[in-house]
mmCIF file of C-alpha atoms in Angstrom:
data_model
loop_
_atom_site.group_PDB
_atom_site.id
_atom_site.type_symbol
_atom_site.label_atom_id
_atom_site.label_comp_id
_atom_site.label_asym_id
_atom_site.label_seq_id
_atom_site.Cartn_x
_atom_site.Cartn_y
_atom_site.Cartn_z
ATOM 1 C CA UNK B 1 153.539 79.558 -121.190
ATOM 2 C CA UNK B 2 154.129 81.607 -118.028
ATOM 3 C CA UNK B 3 155.538 80.128 -114.843
ATOM 4 C CA UNK B 4 152.144 79.915 -113.136
ATOM 5 C CA UNK B 5 150.642 77.844 -115.935
ATOM 6 C CA UNK B 6 153.745 75.678 -116.155
ATOM 7 C CA UNK B 7 153.584 74.668 -112.502
ATOM 8 C CA UNK B 8 152.762 71.051 -111.813
ATOM 9 C CA UNK B 9 149.606 70.717 -109.769
ATOM 10 C CA UNK B 10 149.911 68.879 -106.483
ATOM 11 C CA UNK B 11 147.425 66.138 -105.690
ATOM 12 C CA UNK B 12 146.604 64.780 -102.267
ATOM 13 C CA UNK B 13 146.848 61.004 -102.479
ATOM 14 C CA UNK B 14 144.442 60.314 -99.598
ATOM 15 C CA UNK B 15 141.130 61.619 -98.300
ATOM 16 C CA UNK B 16 139.524 61.219 -94.886
ATOM 17 C CA UNK B 17 136.074 59.924 -95.782
ATOM 18 C CA UNK B 18 133.583 61.076 -93.180
ATOM 19 C CA UNK B 19 136.460 62.836 -91.459
ATOM 20 C CA UNK B 20 137.883 59.693 -89.882
ATOM 21 C CA UNK B 21 138.237 56.990 -92.549
ATOM 22 C CA UNK B 22 141.364 57.694 -94.580
ATOM 23 C CA UNK B 23 141.515 56.046 -98.010
ATOM 24 C CA UNK B 24 143.668 56.415 -101.086
ATOM 25 C CA UNK B 25 142.053 58.421 -103.851
ATOM 26 C CA UNK B 26 141.845 55.655 -106.444
ATOM 27 C CA UNK B 27 139.311 52.980 -105.562
ATOM 28 C CA UNK B 28 138.161 49.840 -107.339
ATOM 29 C CA UNK B 29 134.653 49.459 -108.735
ATOM 30 C CA UNK B 30 133.669 45.789 -108.769
ATOM 31 C CA UNK B 31 130.424 45.942 -110.728
ATOM 32 C CA UNK B 32 131.959 44.051 -113.647
ATOM 33 C CA UNK B 33 133.364 41.180 -111.595
ATOM 34 C CA UNK B 34 130.351 39.054 -112.447
ATOM 35 C CA UNK B 35 129.210 36.574 -115.079
ATOM 36 C CA UNK B 36 131.355 35.075 -117.808
ATOM 37 C CA UNK B 37 134.235 37.092 -119.298
ATOM 38 C CA UNK B 38 132.333 37.756 -122.519
ATOM 39 C CA UNK B 39 129.353 39.104 -120.540
ATOM 40 C CA UNK B 40 131.191 41.762 -118.533
ATOM 41 C CA UNK B 41 131.780 44.362 -121.197
ATOM 42 C CA UNK B 42 129.668 47.072 -122.737
ATOM 43 C CA UNK B 43 126.356 48.610 -121.799
ATOM 44 C CA UNK B 44 124.475 45.333 -122.211
ATOM 45 C CA UNK B 45 126.225 43.580 -119.315
ATOM 46 C CA UNK B 46 123.527 42.303 -116.969
ATOM 47 C CA UNK B 47 125.588 42.043 -113.751
ATOM 48 C CA UNK B 48 123.242 39.204 -112.876
ATOM 49 C CA UNK B 49 125.269 36.136 -111.860
ATOM 50 C CA UNK B 50 128.553 35.410 -110.188
ATOM 51 C CA UNK B 51 131.286 33.738 -112.211
ATOM 52 C CA UNK B 52 130.386 30.063 -112.640
ATOM 53 C CA UNK B 53 133.717 28.744 -113.886
ATOM 54 C CA UNK B 54 135.948 28.161 -110.876
ATOM 55 C CA UNK B 55 139.116 29.148 -112.715
ATOM 56 C CA UNK B 56 137.469 32.403 -113.736
ATOM 57 C CA UNK B 57 136.231 32.986 -110.196
ATOM 58 C CA UNK B 58 139.734 32.375 -108.860
ATOM 59 C CA UNK B 59 141.049 34.982 -111.298
ATOM 60 C CA UNK B 60 138.540 37.530 -110.044
ATOM 61 C CA UNK B 61 139.542 36.798 -106.460
ATOM 62 C CA UNK B 62 143.163 37.265 -107.453
ATOM 63 C CA UNK B 63 142.201 40.574 -109.066
ATOM 64 C CA UNK B 64 140.698 41.855 -105.829
ATOM 65 C CA UNK B 65 143.731 40.771 -103.842
ATOM 66 C CA UNK B 66 146.031 42.320 -106.409
ATOM 67 C CA UNK B 67 144.170 45.626 -106.099
ATOM 68 C CA UNK B 68 144.978 45.705 -102.388
ATOM 69 C CA UNK B 69 148.597 44.802 -103.117
ATOM 70 C CA UNK B 70 148.721 47.810 -105.449
ATOM 71 C CA UNK B 71 147.607 50.068 -102.620
ATOM 72 C CA UNK B 72 143.910 50.282 -103.441
ATOM 73 C CA UNK B 73 142.026 50.338 -100.145
ATOM 74 C CA UNK B 74 138.498 51.353 -101.188
ATOM 75 C CA UNK B 75 136.410 48.629 -102.832
ATOM 76 C CA UNK B 76 133.001 49.590 -104.221
ATOM 77 C CA UNK B 77 130.099 47.156 -104.618
ATOM 78 C CA UNK B 78 126.308 46.901 -104.135
ATOM 79 C CA UNK B 79 123.774 44.371 -102.976
ATOM 80 C CA UNK B 80 122.278 44.492 -106.486
ATOM 81 C CA UNK B 81 125.431 43.219 -108.181
ATOM 82 C CA UNK B 82 124.743 39.565 -108.965
ATOM 83 C CA UNK B 83 122.030 39.563 -106.288
ATOM 84 C CA UNK B 84 124.592 39.861 -103.518
ATOM 85 C CA UNK B 85 127.164 37.685 -105.256
ATOM 86 C CA UNK B 86 129.471 40.651 -105.661
ATOM 87 C CA UNK B 87 129.648 41.154 -101.914
ATOM 88 C CA UNK B 88 130.247 37.446 -101.387
ATOM 89 C CA UNK B 89 133.153 37.518 -103.849
ATOM 90 C CA UNK B 90 134.749 40.428 -101.993
ATOM 91 C CA UNK B 91 134.394 38.595 -98.683
ATOM 92 C CA UNK B 92 135.922 35.443 -100.135
ATOM 93 C CA UNK B 93 138.866 37.412 -101.469
ATOM 94 C CA UNK B 94 139.550 39.906 -98.707
ATOM 95 C CA UNK B 95 137.826 38.993 -95.421
ATOM 96 C CA UNK B 96 138.648 39.712 -92.619
ATOM 97 C CA UNK B 97 139.928 42.966 -94.186
ATOM 98 C CA UNK B 98 142.072 43.635 -91.085
ATOM 99 C CA UNK B 99 141.409 47.348 -91.135
ATOM 100 C CA UNK B 100 143.296 47.845 -94.390
ATOM 101 C CA UNK B 101 140.299 47.812 -96.758
ATOM 102 C CA UNK B 102 137.199 49.977 -96.817
ATOM 103 C CA UNK B 103 134.244 48.274 -98.488
ATOM 104 C CA UNK B 104 131.552 50.576 -99.865
ATOM 105 C CA UNK B 105 128.209 48.981 -100.617
ATOM 106 C CA UNK B 106 124.777 50.217 -101.655
ATOM 107 C CA UNK B 107 121.147 49.294 -101.051
ATOM 108 C CA UNK B 108 117.951 50.548 -102.620
ATOM 109 C CA UNK B 109 117.713 48.855 -106.027
ATOM 110 C CA UNK B 110 115.764 45.647 -106.635
ATOM 111 C CA UNK B 111 116.639 43.200 -109.425
ATOM 112 C CA UNK B 112 113.469 41.313 -110.473
ATOM 113 C CA UNK B 113 115.128 40.236 -113.733
ATOM 114 C CA UNK B 114 118.534 40.422 -115.468
ATOM 115 C CA UNK B 115 117.540 43.581 -117.343
ATOM 116 C CA UNK B 116 115.754 45.499 -114.572
ATOM 117 C CA UNK B 117 117.221 47.879 -112.014
ATOM 118 C CA UNK B 118 114.270 49.165 -109.987
ATOM 119 C CA UNK B 119 114.670 51.748 -107.214
ATOM 120 C CA UNK B 120 113.057 50.451 -104.019
ATOM 121 C CA UNK B 121 113.279 52.739 -101.037
ATOM 122 C CA UNK B 122 110.841 51.214 -98.573
ATOM 123 C CA UNK B 123 112.615 51.787 -95.245
ATOM 124 C CA UNK B 124 112.093 48.188 -94.089
ATOM 125 C CA UNK B 125 113.547 46.901 -97.365
ATOM 126 C CA UNK B 126 116.616 49.131 -97.033
ATOM 127 C CA UNK B 127 117.234 47.893 -93.506
ATOM 128 C CA UNK B 128 116.735 44.267 -94.555
ATOM 129 C CA UNK B 129 119.197 44.589 -97.434
ATOM 130 C CA UNK B 130 121.756 46.194 -95.170
ATOM 131 C CA UNK B 131 121.445 43.237 -92.798
ATOM 132 C CA UNK B 132 122.054 40.881 -95.723
ATOM 133 C CA UNK B 133 125.091 42.922 -96.773
ATOM 134 C CA UNK B 134 126.480 42.628 -93.253
ATOM 135 C CA UNK B 135 126.150 38.836 -93.450
ATOM 136 C CA UNK B 136 127.598 38.499 -96.935
ATOM 137 C CA UNK B 137 130.568 40.736 -96.175
ATOM 138 C CA UNK B 138 131.103 39.060 -92.821
ATOM 139 C CA UNK B 139 131.214 42.258 -90.775
ATOM 140 C CA UNK B 140 129.320 43.746 -87.837
ATOM 141 C CA UNK B 141 129.430 47.270 -89.263
ATOM 142 C CA UNK B 142 129.416 48.548 -92.840
ATOM 143 C CA UNK B 143 132.132 51.151 -93.440
ATOM 144 C CA UNK B 144 130.029 53.137 -95.891
ATOM 145 C CA UNK B 145 126.458 52.382 -96.909
ATOM 146 C CA UNK B 146 125.031 54.368 -99.800
ATOM 147 C CA UNK B 147 121.451 54.765 -100.963
ATOM 148 C CA UNK B 148 121.784 53.277 -104.462
ATOM 149 C CA UNK B 149 118.959 55.345 -105.932
ATOM 150 C CA UNK B 150 116.361 57.697 -104.504
ATOM 151 C CA UNK B 151 112.950 56.090 -104.869
ATOM 152 C CA UNK B 152 110.316 58.753 -105.650
ATOM 153 C CA UNK B 153 107.634 56.519 -104.120
ATOM 154 C CA UNK B 154 108.923 57.233 -100.600
ATOM 155 C CA UNK B 155 109.992 60.459 -98.868
ATOM 156 C CA UNK B 156 113.749 60.960 -99.022
ATOM 157 C CA UNK B 157 113.689 61.586 -95.289
ATOM 158 C CA UNK B 158 112.308 58.078 -94.722
ATOM 159 C CA UNK B 159 114.931 56.471 -96.939
ATOM 160 C CA UNK B 160 117.847 58.311 -95.345
ATOM 161 C CA UNK B 161 116.177 57.814 -91.985
ATOM 162 C CA UNK B 162 116.389 54.044 -92.451
ATOM 163 C CA UNK B 163 120.139 54.330 -92.998
ATOM 164 C CA UNK B 164 120.398 56.668 -90.004
ATOM 165 C CA UNK B 165 118.622 54.064 -87.854
ATOM 166 C CA UNK B 166 121.217 51.499 -88.902
ATOM 167 C CA UNK B 167 123.948 53.999 -88.060
ATOM 168 C CA UNK B 168 122.429 54.635 -84.634
ATOM 169 C CA UNK B 169 122.378 50.873 -84.068
ATOM 170 C CA UNK B 170 126.111 50.688 -84.804
ATOM 171 C CA UNK B 171 125.640 48.742 -88.042
ATOM 172 C CA UNK B 172 126.750 51.534 -90.378
ATOM 173 C CA UNK B 173 129.740 53.825 -89.936
ATOM 174 C CA UNK B 174 129.074 56.376 -92.682
ATOM 175 C CA UNK B 175 126.121 57.143 -94.968
ATOM 176 C CA UNK B 176 126.245 58.086 -98.641
ATOM 177 C CA UNK B 177 123.998 58.751 -101.627
ATOM 178 C CA UNK B 178 124.115 57.861 -105.314
ATOM 179 C CA UNK B 179 122.830 59.730 -108.388
ATOM 180 C CA UNK B 180 121.517 62.747 -106.525
ATOM 181 C CA UNK B 181 121.224 66.489 -106.986
ATOM 182 C CA UNK B 182 122.583 69.225 -104.743
ATOM 183 C CA UNK B 183 119.079 69.793 -103.402
ATOM 184 C CA UNK B 184 118.741 66.110 -102.473
ATOM 185 C CA UNK B 185 122.122 66.166 -100.730
ATOM 186 C CA UNK B 186 121.009 69.197 -98.714
ATOM 187 C CA UNK B 187 117.682 67.559 -97.833
ATOM 188 C CA UNK B 188 119.381 64.305 -96.815
ATOM 189 C CA UNK B 189 121.963 66.181 -94.728
ATOM 190 C CA UNK B 190 119.155 67.450 -92.513
ATOM 191 C CA UNK B 191 118.412 63.827 -91.569
ATOM 192 C CA UNK B 192 121.934 62.408 -91.234
ATOM 193 C CA UNK B 193 125.532 63.382 -91.947
ATOM 194 C CA UNK B 194 126.273 62.552 -95.590
ATOM 195 C CA UNK B 195 129.829 61.360 -96.121
ATOM 196 C CA UNK B 196 129.804 60.471 -99.814
ATOM 197 C CA UNK B 197 128.047 60.933 -103.127
ATOM 198 C CA UNK B 198 128.420 58.554 -106.057
ATOM 199 C CA UNK B 199 127.298 60.014 -109.399
ATOM 200 C CA UNK B 200 128.161 59.448 -113.034
ATOM 201 C CA UNK B 201 130.945 61.891 -113.903
ATOM 202 C CA UNK B 202 133.907 61.929 -116.286
ATOM 203 C CA UNK B 203 135.535 64.084 -118.946
ATOM 204 C CA UNK B 204 132.714 63.393 -121.384
ATOM 205 C CA UNK B 205 129.777 63.590 -118.987
ATOM 206 C CA UNK B 206 129.789 66.520 -116.589
ATOM 207 C CA UNK B 207 126.128 66.753 -115.725
ATOM 208 C CA UNK B 208 127.128 66.570 -112.049
ATOM 209 C CA UNK B 209 129.409 69.630 -112.058
ATOM 210 C CA UNK B 210 127.310 71.381 -109.402
ATOM 211 C CA UNK B 211 127.395 68.256 -107.228
ATOM 212 C CA UNK B 212 131.193 68.020 -107.524
ATOM 213 C CA UNK B 213 131.493 71.644 -106.394
ATOM 214 C CA UNK B 214 129.025 71.156 -103.539
ATOM 215 C CA UNK B 215 130.748 68.056 -102.192
ATOM 216 C CA UNK B 216 134.129 69.780 -102.376
ATOM 217 C CA UNK B 217 132.790 72.764 -100.437
ATOM 218 C CA UNK B 218 131.330 70.553 -97.715
ATOM 219 C CA UNK B 219 134.117 67.970 -97.438
ATOM 220 C CA UNK B 220 131.973 65.163 -98.826
ATOM 221 C CA UNK B 221 133.666 62.402 -100.805
ATOM 222 C CA UNK B 222 132.616 62.310 -104.462
ATOM 223 C CA UNK B 223 132.983 58.850 -106.036
ATOM 224 C CA UNK B 224 132.510 59.191 -109.802
ATOM 225 C CA UNK B 225 131.447 55.933 -111.411
ATOM 226 C CA UNK B 226 132.391 55.221 -115.036
ATOM 227 C CA UNK B 227 135.256 57.685 -114.457
ATOM 228 C CA UNK B 228 136.889 56.773 -117.783
ATOM 229 C CA UNK B 229 134.392 57.118 -120.603
ATOM 230 C CA UNK B 230 135.381 59.188 -123.598
ATOM 231 C CA UNK B 231 133.730 60.094 -126.843
ATOM 232 C CA UNK B 232 135.622 60.509 -130.105
ATOM 233 C CA UNK B 233 135.708 64.299 -129.808
ATOM 234 C CA UNK B 234 137.803 64.063 -126.643
ATOM 235 C CA UNK B 235 140.156 61.284 -127.696
ATOM 236 C CA UNK B 236 142.641 63.451 -129.606
ATOM 237 C CA UNK B 237 143.223 66.220 -127.029
ATOM 238 C CA UNK B 238 143.362 63.664 -124.214
ATOM 239 C CA UNK B 239 145.923 61.571 -126.087
ATOM 240 C CA UNK B 240 148.039 64.670 -126.645
ATOM 241 C CA UNK B 241 148.127 65.531 -122.944
ATOM 242 C CA UNK B 242 148.740 61.887 -122.057
ATOM 243 C CA UNK B 243 151.763 61.873 -124.350
ATOM 244 C CA UNK B 244 153.097 65.024 -122.676
ATOM 245 C CA UNK B 245 152.918 63.525 -119.180
ATOM 246 C CA UNK B 246 154.045 60.024 -120.191
ATOM 247 C CA UNK B 247 150.813 58.302 -119.210
ATOM 248 C CA UNK B 248 147.994 56.460 -120.921
ATOM 249 C CA UNK B 249 144.814 58.324 -121.884
ATOM 250 C CA UNK B 250 142.888 56.465 -119.178
ATOM 251 C CA UNK B 251 145.415 57.424 -116.529
ATOM 252 C CA UNK B 252 145.296 61.023 -117.707
ATOM 253 C CA UNK B 253 141.495 61.072 -117.534
ATOM 254 C CA UNK B 254 141.702 59.801 -113.957
ATOM 255 C CA UNK B 255 144.383 62.383 -113.136
ATOM 256 C CA UNK B 256 142.051 65.116 -114.381
ATOM 257 C CA UNK B 257 139.375 63.881 -111.974
ATOM 258 C CA UNK B 258 141.849 63.858 -109.085
ATOM 259 C CA UNK B 259 142.772 67.470 -109.841
ATOM 260 C CA UNK B 260 139.137 68.490 -110.338
ATOM 261 C CA UNK B 261 138.390 68.400 -106.608
ATOM 262 C CA UNK B 262 140.297 67.263 -103.512
ATOM 263 C CA UNK B 263 137.333 65.133 -102.419
ATOM 264 C CA UNK B 264 137.046 63.147 -105.674
ATOM 265 C CA UNK B 265 137.829 59.424 -105.388
ATOM 266 C CA UNK B 266 137.437 57.718 -108.794
ATOM 267 C CA UNK B 267 136.374 54.074 -108.688
ATOM 268 C CA UNK B 268 137.386 52.647 -112.080
ATOM 269 C CA UNK B 269 136.272 49.069 -112.629
ATOM 270 C CA UNK B 270 137.989 46.396 -114.657
ATOM 271 C CA UNK B 271 138.541 42.653 -114.731
ATOM 272 C CA UNK B 272 141.883 43.141 -116.516
ATOM 273 C CA UNK B 273 145.043 42.818 -114.440
ATOM 274 C CA UNK B 274 146.830 45.228 -116.782
ATOM 275 C CA UNK B 275 144.157 47.904 -116.555
ATOM 276 C CA UNK B 276 143.915 47.459 -112.794
ATOM 277 C CA UNK B 277 147.609 48.260 -112.363
ATOM 278 C CA UNK B 278 147.316 51.125 -114.836
ATOM 279 C CA UNK B 279 144.403 52.645 -112.939
ATOM 280 C CA UNK B 280 146.126 52.365 -109.564
ATOM 281 C CA UNK B 281 149.208 54.113 -110.972
ATOM 282 C CA UNK B 282 147.105 57.094 -112.110
ATOM 283 C CA UNK B 283 147.477 58.464 -108.598
ATOM 284 C CA UNK B 284 151.080 59.317 -109.500
ATOM 285 C CA UNK B 285 150.258 61.199 -112.722
ATOM 286 C CA UNK B 286 150.822 64.945 -112.433
ATOM 287 C CA UNK B 287 149.274 67.584 -114.667
ATOM 288 C CA UNK B 288 150.309 71.182 -115.080
ATOM 289 C CA UNK B 289 147.723 73.889 -114.617
ATOM 290 C CA UNK B 290 147.752 74.401 -118.372
ATOM 291 C CA UNK B 291 147.168 70.721 -119.079
ATOM 292 C CA UNK B 292 144.344 70.583 -116.555
ATOM 293 C CA UNK B 293 142.764 73.671 -118.130
ATOM 294 C CA UNK B 294 143.085 72.174 -121.608
ATOM 295 C CA UNK B 295 141.244 69.039 -120.557
ATOM 296 C CA UNK B 296 138.678 71.026 -118.600
ATOM 297 C CA UNK B 297 137.772 72.918 -121.756
ATOM 298 C CA UNK B 298 136.613 69.671 -123.386
ATOM 299 C CA UNK B 299 132.862 69.405 -123.178
#
């Protein structure tokens, strides 16, 4: 290995979202902080109700507070999580935030049943849901409001325009998108400044490679959801690199994302106190150029 490949890559630990909202580059996705413990795992989780058992709810509140204690200052949620219950849980745990926590929420998906996630981009609906998010979170302005999904039934300009109207009214600081293409980002940027994009992206699923490159080029935050999701073919090489750097495979997968682009802010979600601490510590994991290249070759 030559000296260039042996060099440890440097990682910026913070990013100025929207140019003026500095956050640490490991966030906390709260989608799974709903329902009963046995209902939070796997692809069948409905994300439909808030925790009913008070002891369990208290544990989830403690988890959110512990995340902040660990230095996590970006909390991701959506109005669709437990029909707004996710936002209420965050407010109960962290309000009044005191300027130390950035809450990211999303509007644009209706939940007519526990198994349905239906894009709904009617501009009046988006504005109404944003108003409800303001009330549930107990704030006068949302730090970052993202369009949860683009609804093909309405022009993208109208959907982004609804968020821009809220921004002009002082109710939204920054605007973002979720599950979009480069072309949609460019179209939306003609209506309003786009500060973030939240797409599925991890070592095993790189369908959004072009979006990662585009956001990096334009200084847009990229918040990969499900940032740690690995198939069997990747487990061995990842474990080998993790062993070399003295980290867990999950931490190493997050470190790869952090090195992938300076605007990437992973938002791993967990209800486990152990995994929460592990994820937060991934910000300190350093990869060499060779290790990063080895992981990048997995596909």
